[in-house]
mmCIF file of C-alpha atoms in Angstrom:
data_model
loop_
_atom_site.group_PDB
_atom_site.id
_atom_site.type_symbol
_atom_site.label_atom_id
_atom_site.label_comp_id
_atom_site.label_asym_id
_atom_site.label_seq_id
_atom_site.Cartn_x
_atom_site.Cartn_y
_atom_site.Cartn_z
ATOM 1 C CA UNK A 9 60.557 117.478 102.472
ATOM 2 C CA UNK A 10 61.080 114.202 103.703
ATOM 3 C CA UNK A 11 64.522 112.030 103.253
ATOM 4 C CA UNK A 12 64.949 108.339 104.201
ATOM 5 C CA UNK A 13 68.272 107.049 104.699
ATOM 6 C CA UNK A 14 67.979 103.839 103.743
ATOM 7 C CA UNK A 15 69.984 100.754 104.678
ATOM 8 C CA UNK A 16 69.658 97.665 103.261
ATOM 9 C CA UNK A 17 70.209 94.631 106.051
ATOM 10 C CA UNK A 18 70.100 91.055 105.886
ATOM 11 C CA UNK A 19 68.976 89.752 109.208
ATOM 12 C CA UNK A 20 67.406 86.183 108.905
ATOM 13 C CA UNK A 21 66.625 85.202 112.775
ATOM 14 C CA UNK A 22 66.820 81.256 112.112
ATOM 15 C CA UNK A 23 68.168 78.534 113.886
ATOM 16 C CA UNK A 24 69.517 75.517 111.822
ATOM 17 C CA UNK A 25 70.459 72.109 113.350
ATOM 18 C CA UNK A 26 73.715 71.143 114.746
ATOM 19 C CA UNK A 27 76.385 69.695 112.917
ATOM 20 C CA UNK A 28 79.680 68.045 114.066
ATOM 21 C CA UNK A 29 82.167 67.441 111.346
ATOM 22 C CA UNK A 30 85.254 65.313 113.760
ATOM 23 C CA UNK A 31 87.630 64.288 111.857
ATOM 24 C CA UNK A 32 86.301 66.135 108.791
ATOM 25 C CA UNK A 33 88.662 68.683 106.980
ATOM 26 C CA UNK A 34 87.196 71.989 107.407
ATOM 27 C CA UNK A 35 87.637 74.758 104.657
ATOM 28 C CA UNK A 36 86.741 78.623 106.070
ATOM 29 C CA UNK A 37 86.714 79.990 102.775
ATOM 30 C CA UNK A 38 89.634 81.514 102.621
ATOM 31 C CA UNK A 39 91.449 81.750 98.969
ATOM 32 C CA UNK A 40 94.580 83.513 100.593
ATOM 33 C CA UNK A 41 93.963 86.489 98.134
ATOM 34 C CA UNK A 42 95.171 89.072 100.904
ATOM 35 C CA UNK A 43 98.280 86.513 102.172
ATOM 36 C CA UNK A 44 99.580 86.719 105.407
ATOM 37 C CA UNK A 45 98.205 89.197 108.251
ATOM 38 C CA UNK A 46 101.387 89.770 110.525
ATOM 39 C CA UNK A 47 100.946 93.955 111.591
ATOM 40 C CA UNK A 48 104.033 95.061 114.548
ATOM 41 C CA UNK A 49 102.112 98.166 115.130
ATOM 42 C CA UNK A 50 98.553 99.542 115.778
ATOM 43 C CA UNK A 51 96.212 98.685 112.634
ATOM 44 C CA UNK A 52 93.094 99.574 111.498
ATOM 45 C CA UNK A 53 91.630 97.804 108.817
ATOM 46 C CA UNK A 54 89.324 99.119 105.859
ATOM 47 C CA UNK A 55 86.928 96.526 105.750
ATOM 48 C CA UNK A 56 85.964 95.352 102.016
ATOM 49 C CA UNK A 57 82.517 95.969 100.693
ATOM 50 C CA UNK A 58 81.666 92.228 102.133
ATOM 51 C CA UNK A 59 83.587 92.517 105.355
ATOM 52 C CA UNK A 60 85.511 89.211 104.136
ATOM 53 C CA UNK A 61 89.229 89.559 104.506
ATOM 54 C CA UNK A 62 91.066 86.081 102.911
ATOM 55 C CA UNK A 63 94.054 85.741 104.522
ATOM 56 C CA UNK A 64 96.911 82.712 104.670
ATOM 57 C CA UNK A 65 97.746 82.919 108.220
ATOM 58 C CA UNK A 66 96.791 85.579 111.022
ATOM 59 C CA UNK A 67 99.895 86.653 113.431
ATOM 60 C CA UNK A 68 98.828 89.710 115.699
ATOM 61 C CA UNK A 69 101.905 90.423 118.392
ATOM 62 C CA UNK A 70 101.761 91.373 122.210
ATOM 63 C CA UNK A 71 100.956 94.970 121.979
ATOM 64 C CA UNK A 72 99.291 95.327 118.878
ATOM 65 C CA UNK A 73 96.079 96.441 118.696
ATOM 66 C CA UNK A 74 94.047 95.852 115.841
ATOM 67 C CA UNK A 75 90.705 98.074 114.838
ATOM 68 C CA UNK A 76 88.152 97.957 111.442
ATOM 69 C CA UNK A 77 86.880 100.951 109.872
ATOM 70 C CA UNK A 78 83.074 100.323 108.614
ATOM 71 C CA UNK A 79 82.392 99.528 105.427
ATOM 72 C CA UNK A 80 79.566 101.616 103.663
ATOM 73 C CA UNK A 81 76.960 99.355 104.121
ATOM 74 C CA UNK A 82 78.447 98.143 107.894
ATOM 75 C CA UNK A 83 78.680 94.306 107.315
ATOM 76 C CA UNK A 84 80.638 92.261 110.166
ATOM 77 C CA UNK A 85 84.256 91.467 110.528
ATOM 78 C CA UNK A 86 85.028 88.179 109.166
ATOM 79 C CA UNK A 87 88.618 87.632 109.223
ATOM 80 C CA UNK A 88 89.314 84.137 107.318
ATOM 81 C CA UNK A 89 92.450 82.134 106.942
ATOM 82 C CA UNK A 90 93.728 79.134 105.144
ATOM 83 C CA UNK A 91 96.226 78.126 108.263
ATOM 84 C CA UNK A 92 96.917 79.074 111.905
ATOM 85 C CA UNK A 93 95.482 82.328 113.907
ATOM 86 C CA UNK A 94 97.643 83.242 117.002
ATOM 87 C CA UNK A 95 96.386 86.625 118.536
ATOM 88 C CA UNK A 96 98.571 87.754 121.251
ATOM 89 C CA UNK A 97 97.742 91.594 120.945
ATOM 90 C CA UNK A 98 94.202 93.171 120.653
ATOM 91 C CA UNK A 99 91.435 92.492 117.710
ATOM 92 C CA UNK A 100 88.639 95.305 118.246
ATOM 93 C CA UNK A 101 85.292 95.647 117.276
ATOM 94 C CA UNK A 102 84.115 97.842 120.418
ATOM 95 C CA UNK A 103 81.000 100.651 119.957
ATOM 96 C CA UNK A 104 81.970 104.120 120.592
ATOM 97 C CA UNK A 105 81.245 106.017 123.151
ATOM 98 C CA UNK A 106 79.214 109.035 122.869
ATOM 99 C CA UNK A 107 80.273 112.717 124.418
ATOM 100 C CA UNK A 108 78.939 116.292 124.143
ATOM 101 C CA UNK A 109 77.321 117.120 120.608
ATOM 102 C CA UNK A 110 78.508 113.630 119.258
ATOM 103 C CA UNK A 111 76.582 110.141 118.773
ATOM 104 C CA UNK A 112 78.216 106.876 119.655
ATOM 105 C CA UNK A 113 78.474 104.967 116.748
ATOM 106 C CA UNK A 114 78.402 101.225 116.373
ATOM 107 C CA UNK A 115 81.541 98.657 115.880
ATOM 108 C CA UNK A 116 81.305 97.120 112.616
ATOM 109 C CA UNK A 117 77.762 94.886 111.738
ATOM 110 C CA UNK A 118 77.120 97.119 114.951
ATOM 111 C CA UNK A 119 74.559 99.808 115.238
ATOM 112 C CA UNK A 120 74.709 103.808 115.744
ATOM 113 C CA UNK A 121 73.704 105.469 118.869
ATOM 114 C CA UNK A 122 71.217 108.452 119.002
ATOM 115 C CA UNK A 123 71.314 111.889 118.384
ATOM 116 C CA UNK A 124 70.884 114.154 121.331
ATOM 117 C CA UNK A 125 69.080 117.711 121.209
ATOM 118 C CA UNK A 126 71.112 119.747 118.674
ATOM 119 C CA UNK A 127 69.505 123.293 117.200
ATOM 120 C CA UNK A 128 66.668 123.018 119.103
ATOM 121 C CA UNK A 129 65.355 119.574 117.709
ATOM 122 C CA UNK A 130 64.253 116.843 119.798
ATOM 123 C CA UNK A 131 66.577 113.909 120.690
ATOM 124 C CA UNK A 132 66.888 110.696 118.561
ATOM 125 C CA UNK A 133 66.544 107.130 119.471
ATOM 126 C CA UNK A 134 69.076 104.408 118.711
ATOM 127 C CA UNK A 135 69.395 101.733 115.964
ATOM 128 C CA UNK A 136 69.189 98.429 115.644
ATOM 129 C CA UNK A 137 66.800 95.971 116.800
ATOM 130 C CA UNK A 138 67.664 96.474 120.735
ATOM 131 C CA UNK A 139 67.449 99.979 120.904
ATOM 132 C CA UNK A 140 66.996 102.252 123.469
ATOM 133 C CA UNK A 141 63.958 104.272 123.140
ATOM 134 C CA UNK A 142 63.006 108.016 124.727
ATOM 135 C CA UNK A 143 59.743 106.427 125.071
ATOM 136 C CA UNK A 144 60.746 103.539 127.099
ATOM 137 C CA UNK A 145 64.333 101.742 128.259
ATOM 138 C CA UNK A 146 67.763 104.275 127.208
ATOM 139 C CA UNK A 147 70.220 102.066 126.801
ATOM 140 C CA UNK A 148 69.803 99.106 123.803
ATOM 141 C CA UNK A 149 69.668 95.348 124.293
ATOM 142 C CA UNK A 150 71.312 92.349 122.724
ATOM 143 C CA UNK A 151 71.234 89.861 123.958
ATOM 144 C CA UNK A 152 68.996 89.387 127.174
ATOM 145 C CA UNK A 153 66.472 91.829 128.575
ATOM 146 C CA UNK A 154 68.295 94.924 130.931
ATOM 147 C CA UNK A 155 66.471 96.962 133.073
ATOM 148 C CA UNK A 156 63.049 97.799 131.514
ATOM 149 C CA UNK A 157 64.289 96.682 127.881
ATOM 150 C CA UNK A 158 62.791 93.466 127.193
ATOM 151 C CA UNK A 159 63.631 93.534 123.045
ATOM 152 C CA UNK A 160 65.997 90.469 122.515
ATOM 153 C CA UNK A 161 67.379 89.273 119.542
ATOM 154 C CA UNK A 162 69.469 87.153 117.548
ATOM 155 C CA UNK A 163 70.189 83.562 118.720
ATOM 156 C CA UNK A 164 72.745 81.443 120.218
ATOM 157 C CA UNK A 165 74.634 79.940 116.998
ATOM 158 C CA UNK A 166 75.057 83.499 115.849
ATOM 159 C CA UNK A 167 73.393 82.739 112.236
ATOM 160 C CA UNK A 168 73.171 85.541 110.939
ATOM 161 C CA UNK A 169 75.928 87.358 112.479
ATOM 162 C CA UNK A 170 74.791 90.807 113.946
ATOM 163 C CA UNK A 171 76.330 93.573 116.532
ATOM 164 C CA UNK A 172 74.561 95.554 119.536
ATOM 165 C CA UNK A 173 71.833 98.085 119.424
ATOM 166 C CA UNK A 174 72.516 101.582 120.045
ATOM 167 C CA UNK A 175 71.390 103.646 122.866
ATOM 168 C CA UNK A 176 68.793 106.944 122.902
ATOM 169 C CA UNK A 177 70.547 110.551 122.764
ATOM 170 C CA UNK A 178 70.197 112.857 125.676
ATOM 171 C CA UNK A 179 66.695 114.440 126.049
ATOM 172 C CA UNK A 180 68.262 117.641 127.021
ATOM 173 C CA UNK A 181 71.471 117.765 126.102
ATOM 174 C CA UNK A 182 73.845 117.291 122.824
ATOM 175 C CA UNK A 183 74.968 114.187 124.235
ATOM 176 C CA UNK A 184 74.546 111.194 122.115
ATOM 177 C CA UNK A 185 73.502 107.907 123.078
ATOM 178 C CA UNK A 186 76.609 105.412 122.747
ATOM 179 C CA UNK A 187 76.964 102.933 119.879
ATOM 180 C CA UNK A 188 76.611 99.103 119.755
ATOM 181 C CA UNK A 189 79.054 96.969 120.180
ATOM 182 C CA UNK A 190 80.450 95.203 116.272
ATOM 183 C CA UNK A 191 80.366 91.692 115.248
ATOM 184 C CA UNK A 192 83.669 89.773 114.563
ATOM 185 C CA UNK A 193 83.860 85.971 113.095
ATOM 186 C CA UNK A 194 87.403 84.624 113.019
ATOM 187 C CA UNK A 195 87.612 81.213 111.064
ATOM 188 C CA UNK A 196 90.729 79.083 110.538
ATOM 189 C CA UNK A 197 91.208 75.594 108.421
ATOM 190 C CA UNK A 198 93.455 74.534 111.173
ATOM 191 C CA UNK A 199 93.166 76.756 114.582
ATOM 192 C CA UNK A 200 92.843 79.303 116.396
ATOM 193 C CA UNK A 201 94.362 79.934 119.157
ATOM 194 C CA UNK A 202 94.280 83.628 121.132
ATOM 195 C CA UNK A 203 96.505 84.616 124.471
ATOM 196 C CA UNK A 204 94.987 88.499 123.901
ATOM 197 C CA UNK A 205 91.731 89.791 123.527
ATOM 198 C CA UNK A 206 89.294 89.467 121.525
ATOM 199 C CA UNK A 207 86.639 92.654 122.234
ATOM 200 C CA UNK A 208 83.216 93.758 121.060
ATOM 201 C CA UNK A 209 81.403 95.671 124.293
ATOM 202 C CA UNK A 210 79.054 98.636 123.694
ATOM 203 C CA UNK A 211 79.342 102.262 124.109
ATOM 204 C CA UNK A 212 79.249 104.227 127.219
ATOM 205 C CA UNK A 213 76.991 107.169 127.088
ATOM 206 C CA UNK A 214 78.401 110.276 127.196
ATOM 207 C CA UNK A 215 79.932 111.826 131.303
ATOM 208 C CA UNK A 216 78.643 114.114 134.148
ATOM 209 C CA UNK A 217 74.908 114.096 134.291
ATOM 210 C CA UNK A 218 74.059 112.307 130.614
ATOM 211 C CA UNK A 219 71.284 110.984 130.759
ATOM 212 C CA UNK A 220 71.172 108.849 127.316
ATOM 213 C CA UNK A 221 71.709 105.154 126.845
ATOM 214 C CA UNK A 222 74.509 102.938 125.964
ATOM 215 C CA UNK A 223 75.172 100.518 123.492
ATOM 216 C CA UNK A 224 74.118 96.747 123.704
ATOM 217 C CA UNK A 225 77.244 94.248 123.506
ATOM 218 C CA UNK A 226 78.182 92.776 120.225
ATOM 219 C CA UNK A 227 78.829 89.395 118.955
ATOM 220 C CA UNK A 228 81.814 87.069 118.556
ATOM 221 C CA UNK A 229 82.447 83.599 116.907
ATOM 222 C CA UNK A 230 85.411 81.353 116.709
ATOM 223 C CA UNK A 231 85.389 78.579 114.303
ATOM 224 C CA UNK A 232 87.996 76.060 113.614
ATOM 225 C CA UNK A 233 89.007 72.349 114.063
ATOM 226 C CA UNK A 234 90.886 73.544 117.254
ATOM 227 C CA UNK A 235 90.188 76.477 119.330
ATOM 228 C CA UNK A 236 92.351 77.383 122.277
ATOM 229 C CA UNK A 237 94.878 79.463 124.308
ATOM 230 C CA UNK A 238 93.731 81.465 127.986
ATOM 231 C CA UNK A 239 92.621 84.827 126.441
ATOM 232 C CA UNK A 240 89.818 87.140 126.417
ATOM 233 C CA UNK A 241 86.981 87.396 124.606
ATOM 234 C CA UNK A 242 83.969 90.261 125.770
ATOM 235 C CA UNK A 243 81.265 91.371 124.249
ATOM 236 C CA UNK A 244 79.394 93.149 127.222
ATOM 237 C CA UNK A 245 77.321 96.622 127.505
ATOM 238 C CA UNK A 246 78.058 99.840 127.580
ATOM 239 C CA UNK A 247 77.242 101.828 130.945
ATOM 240 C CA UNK A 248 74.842 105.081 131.034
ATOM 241 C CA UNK A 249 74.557 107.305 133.818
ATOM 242 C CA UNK A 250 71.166 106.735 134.803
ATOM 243 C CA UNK A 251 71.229 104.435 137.928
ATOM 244 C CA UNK A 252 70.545 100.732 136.463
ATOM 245 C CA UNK A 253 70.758 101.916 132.692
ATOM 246 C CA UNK A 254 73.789 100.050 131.541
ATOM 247 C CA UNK A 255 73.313 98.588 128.259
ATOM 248 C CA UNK A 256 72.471 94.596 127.845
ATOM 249 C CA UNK A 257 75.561 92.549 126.626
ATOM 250 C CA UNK A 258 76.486 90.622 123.482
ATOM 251 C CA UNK A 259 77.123 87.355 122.584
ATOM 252 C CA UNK A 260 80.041 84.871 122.342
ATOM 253 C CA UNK A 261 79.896 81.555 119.948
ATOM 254 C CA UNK A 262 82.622 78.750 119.579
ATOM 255 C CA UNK A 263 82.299 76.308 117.159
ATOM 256 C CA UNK A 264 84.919 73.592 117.248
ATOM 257 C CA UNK A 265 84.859 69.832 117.137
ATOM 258 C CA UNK A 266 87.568 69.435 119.987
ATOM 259 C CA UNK A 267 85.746 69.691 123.236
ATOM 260 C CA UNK A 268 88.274 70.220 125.396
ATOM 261 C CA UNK A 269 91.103 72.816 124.234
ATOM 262 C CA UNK A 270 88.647 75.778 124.553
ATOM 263 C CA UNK A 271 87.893 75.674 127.876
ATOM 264 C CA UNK A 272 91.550 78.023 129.151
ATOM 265 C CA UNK A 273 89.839 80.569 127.016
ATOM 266 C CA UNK A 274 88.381 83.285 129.572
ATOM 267 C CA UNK A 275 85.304 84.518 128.528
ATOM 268 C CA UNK A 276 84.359 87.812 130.397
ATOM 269 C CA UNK A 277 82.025 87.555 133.483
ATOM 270 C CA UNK A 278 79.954 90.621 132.393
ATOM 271 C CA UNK A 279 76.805 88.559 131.497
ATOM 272 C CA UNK A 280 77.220 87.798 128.036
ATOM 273 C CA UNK A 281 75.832 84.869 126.625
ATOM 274 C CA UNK A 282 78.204 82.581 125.394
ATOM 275 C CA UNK A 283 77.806 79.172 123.809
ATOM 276 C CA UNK A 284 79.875 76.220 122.266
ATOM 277 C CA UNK A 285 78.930 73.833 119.519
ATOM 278 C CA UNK A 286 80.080 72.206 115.973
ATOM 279 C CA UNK A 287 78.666 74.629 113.954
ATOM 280 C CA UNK A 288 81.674 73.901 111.200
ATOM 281 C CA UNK A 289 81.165 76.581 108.639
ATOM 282 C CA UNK A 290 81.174 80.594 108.250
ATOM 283 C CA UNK A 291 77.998 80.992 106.191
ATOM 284 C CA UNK A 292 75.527 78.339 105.938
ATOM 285 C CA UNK A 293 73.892 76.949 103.014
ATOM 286 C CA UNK A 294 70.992 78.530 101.171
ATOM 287 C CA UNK A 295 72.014 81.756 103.387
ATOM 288 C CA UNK A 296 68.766 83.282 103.967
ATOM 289 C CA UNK A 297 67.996 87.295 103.770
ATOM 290 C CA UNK A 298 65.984 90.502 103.510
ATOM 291 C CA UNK A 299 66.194 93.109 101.322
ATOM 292 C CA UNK A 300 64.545 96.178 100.958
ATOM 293 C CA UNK A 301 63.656 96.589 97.300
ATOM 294 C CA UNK A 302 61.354 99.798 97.530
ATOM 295 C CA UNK A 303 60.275 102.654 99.188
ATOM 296 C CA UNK A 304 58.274 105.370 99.467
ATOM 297 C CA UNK A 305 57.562 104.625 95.793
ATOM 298 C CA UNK A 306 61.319 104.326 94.719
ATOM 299 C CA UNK A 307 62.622 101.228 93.579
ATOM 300 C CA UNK A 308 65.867 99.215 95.058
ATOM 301 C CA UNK A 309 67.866 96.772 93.612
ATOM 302 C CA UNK A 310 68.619 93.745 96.011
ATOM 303 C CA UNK A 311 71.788 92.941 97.151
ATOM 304 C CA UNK A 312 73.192 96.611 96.552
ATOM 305 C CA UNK A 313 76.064 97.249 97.485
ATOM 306 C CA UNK A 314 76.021 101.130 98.275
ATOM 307 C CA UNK A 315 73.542 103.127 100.966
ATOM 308 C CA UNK A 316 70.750 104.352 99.465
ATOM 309 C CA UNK A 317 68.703 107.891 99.846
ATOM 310 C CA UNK A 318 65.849 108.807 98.796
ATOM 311 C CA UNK A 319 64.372 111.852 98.732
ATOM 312 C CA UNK A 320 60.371 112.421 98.433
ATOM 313 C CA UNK A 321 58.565 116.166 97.261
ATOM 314 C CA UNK A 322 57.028 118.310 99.479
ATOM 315 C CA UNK A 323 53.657 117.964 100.180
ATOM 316 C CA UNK A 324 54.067 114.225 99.607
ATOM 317 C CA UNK A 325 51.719 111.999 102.203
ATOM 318 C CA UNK A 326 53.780 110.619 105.082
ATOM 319 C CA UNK A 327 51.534 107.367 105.057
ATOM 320 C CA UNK A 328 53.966 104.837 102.732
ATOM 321 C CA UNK A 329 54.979 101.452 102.228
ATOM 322 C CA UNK A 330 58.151 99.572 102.298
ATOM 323 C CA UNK A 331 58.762 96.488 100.192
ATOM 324 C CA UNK A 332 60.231 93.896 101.379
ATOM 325 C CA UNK A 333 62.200 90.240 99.929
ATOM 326 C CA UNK A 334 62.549 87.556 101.339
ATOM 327 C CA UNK A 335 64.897 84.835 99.772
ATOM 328 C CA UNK A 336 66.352 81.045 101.097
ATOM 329 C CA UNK A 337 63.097 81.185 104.085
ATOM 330 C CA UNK A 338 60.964 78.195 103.892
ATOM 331 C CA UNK A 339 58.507 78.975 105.917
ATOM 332 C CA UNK A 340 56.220 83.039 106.322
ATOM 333 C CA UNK A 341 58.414 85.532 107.320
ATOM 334 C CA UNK A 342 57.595 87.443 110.622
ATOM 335 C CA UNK A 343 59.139 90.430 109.475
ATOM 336 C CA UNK A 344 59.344 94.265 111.513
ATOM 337 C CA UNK A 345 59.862 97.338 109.890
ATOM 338 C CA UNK A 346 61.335 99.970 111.514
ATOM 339 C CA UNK A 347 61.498 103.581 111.015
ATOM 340 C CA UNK A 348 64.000 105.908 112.902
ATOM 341 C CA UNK A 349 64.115 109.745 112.776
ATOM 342 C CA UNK A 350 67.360 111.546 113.320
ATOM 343 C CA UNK A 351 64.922 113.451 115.879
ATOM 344 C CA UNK A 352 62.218 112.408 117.630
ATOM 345 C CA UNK A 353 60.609 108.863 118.202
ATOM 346 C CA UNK A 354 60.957 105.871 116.204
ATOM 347 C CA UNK A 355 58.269 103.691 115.188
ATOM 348 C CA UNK A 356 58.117 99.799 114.423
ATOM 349 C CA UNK A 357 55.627 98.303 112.028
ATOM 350 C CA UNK A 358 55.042 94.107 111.951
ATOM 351 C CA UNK A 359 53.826 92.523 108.957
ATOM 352 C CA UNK A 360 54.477 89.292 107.285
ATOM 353 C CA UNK A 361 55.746 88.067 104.484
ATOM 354 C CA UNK A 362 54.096 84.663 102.845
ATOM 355 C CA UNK A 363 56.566 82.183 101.748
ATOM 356 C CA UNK A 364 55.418 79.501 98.913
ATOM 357 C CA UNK A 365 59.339 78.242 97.978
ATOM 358 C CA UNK A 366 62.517 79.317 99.065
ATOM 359 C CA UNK A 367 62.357 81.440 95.668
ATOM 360 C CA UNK A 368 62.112 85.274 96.393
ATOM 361 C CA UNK A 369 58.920 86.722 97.954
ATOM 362 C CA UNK A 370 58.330 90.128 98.286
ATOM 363 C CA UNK A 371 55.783 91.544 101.289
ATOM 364 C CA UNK A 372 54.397 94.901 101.639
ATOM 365 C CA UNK A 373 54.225 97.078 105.392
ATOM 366 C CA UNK A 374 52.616 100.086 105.523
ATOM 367 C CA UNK A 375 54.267 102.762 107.566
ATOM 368 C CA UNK A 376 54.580 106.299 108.414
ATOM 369 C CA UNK A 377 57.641 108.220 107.083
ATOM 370 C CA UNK A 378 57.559 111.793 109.466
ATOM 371 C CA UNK A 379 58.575 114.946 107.728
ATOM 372 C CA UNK A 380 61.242 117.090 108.574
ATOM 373 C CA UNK A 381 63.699 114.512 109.501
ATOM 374 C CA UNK A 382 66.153 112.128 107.962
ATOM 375 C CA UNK A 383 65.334 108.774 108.858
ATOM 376 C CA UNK A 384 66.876 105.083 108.636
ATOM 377 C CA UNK A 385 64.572 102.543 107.437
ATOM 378 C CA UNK A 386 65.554 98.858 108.325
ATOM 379 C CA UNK A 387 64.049 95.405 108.357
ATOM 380 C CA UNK A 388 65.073 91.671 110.575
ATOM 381 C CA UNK A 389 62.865 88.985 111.225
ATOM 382 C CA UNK A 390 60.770 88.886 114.510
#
């Protein structure tokens, strides 16, 4: 029997044109619904199905620290507010690192590590679209190439928002590979301004001798009309213990009409790539996305909100196809497909998907679904 875990991801690799809104009023989206965010201890937050939190104002102390549990489907972070943000403590979005018989797995909008060898099945590569591979470079990759991993995504302005890859599990051991780092967007009609730190690094991969990979860094984005204070924001890799297999890091985007305030801010030295620009809103218009909307046969609706697994009878061919929508592109949709065992390799399959309106258009890839395994099945733009 064969069993695909399926998850359904938007990840719309496009790059729209800059935008500066001076002087402009600038509305995050916030309605307020969840008021004021103002925790004196240690929090972790249940993110919503959307990841959206609408807050009034955002307060977090010295000495707080402030984590996210995933949401089912593992959207981003966005934390949005109608006034100020001051962060003096800790907001966290790290990967986890992986250890003896466990994975790593992924910050929020981050991605999972890999299994290791457990019960005598082979070791699993990571997720996401940097990940490392058994058959080639352990640890994943974000946002520039690391040592023989060469498989960059996602872009400078952080449209669509998106964490780091995970790295491969141990080829001879239970030990994991370590999880990717999440992706955090903080938004404020008036400011932001952070004296603490502001973290989304990768996994490590597992102690000793592993020899798995480590998580890619994740992503974070400021936006608001003023952006400042001297505190910390990293998004950098995880480290494996392979010699030279440390994970590649994240990214870092500001978006803020004052060009000057932002500039105390210290933005870790750990080769993540950071940018600043006037990007002035939290989603853009005509939002575009994927959806998976069948496999292996079995329908899907899009935009569901739940995982979905499907399982196929025995003795059922493992060639199959995945469906794919596209919706808000204008132009064909390079599109991969990729299909990741619990054990064993993964495989990627490239196809594209022709675009006549910015209507929904659905593409077909052919791939192969191995038996005996669960796997993950995702799709992002190439």
């Amino acid at each position: 029997m064969k069993t695909i875990h399926h998850a359904t991801l938007s990840f719309g690799f496009c790059l729209l044109g800059a935008t500066s809104l001076c002087g402009a009023a600038f509305d995050s989206g916030s309605t307020g619904a969840h008021g004021a965010f103002n925790p004196t201890t240690g929090t972790n937050l249940q993110l919503p199905p959307d990841g959206i939190f609408h807050f009034t104002t955002v307060t977090i102390p010295i000495g707080v620290v402030v984590t996210f549990t995933r949401n089912e489907l593992n959207t981003p972070v966005y934390l949005l507010a109608q006034s100020n943000v001051l962060i003096n403590g800790i907001i966290r979005v790290d990967g986890i690192s992986s250890g003896v018989g466990t994975l790593g797995r992924g910050g929020p909008g981050g991605f999972n590590g890999g299994f290791g060898v457990i019960q005598g099945f082979p070791a699993g590569d990571g997720l996401g679209p940097g990940a490392g591979t058994l058959a080639g470079y352990r640890s994943g990759v974000f946002a520039s190439p690391k040592g023989q991993n060469t498989n960059v995504y996602g872009n400078t302005l952080l449209v669509p928002l998106i964490g780091g890859s995970g790295g491969t599990g141990e080829p001879s051991n239970t030990t994991g590979g370590g999880g990717g780092g999440g992706a955090i967007l903080i938004a404020s009609n008036l400011r932001i301004t952070s004296y603490g730190n502001i973290e989304a690094n990768g996994g490590n991969c597992g102690n000793g001798n592993a020899q798995g990979g480590a998580g890619s860094g994740g992503a974070v984005r400021l936006v608001a009309p003023i952006v400042d204070g001297n505190g910390r924001i990293s998004a950098y890799g995880g480290s494996a213990q392979i010699v030279g297999a440390h994970a590649g890091p994240g990214r870092v985007r500001i978006d803020t009409p004052d060009r000057i305030a932002w500039r105390s801010l210290i933005l870790s030295a750990n080769g993540e790539k950071w940018t600043v620009g006037g990007q002035m809103y939290v989603f853009p218009p005509n939002n575009p996305r994927l959806d998976i909307v069948e496999a292996a046969g079995q329908v899907i609706a899009a935009g569901i909100t739940n995982a979905v697994l499907i399982a196929l009878p025995a003795l059922t061919p493992t060639n199959q196809t995945v469906r794919v929508q596209a919706t808000g592109f204008t132009t064909n949709v390079p599109v991969t497909v990729a299909v990741v065992p619990e054990a064993g390799p993964s495989a990627r399959y490239d196809g594209e998907i022709a675009v006549s309106s910015t209507n929904a258009t659905i593409g077909t890839i052919n791939v192969i679904i191995p038996a005996g395994s669960f796997c993950n099945i995702s799709v992002w733009t190439r």
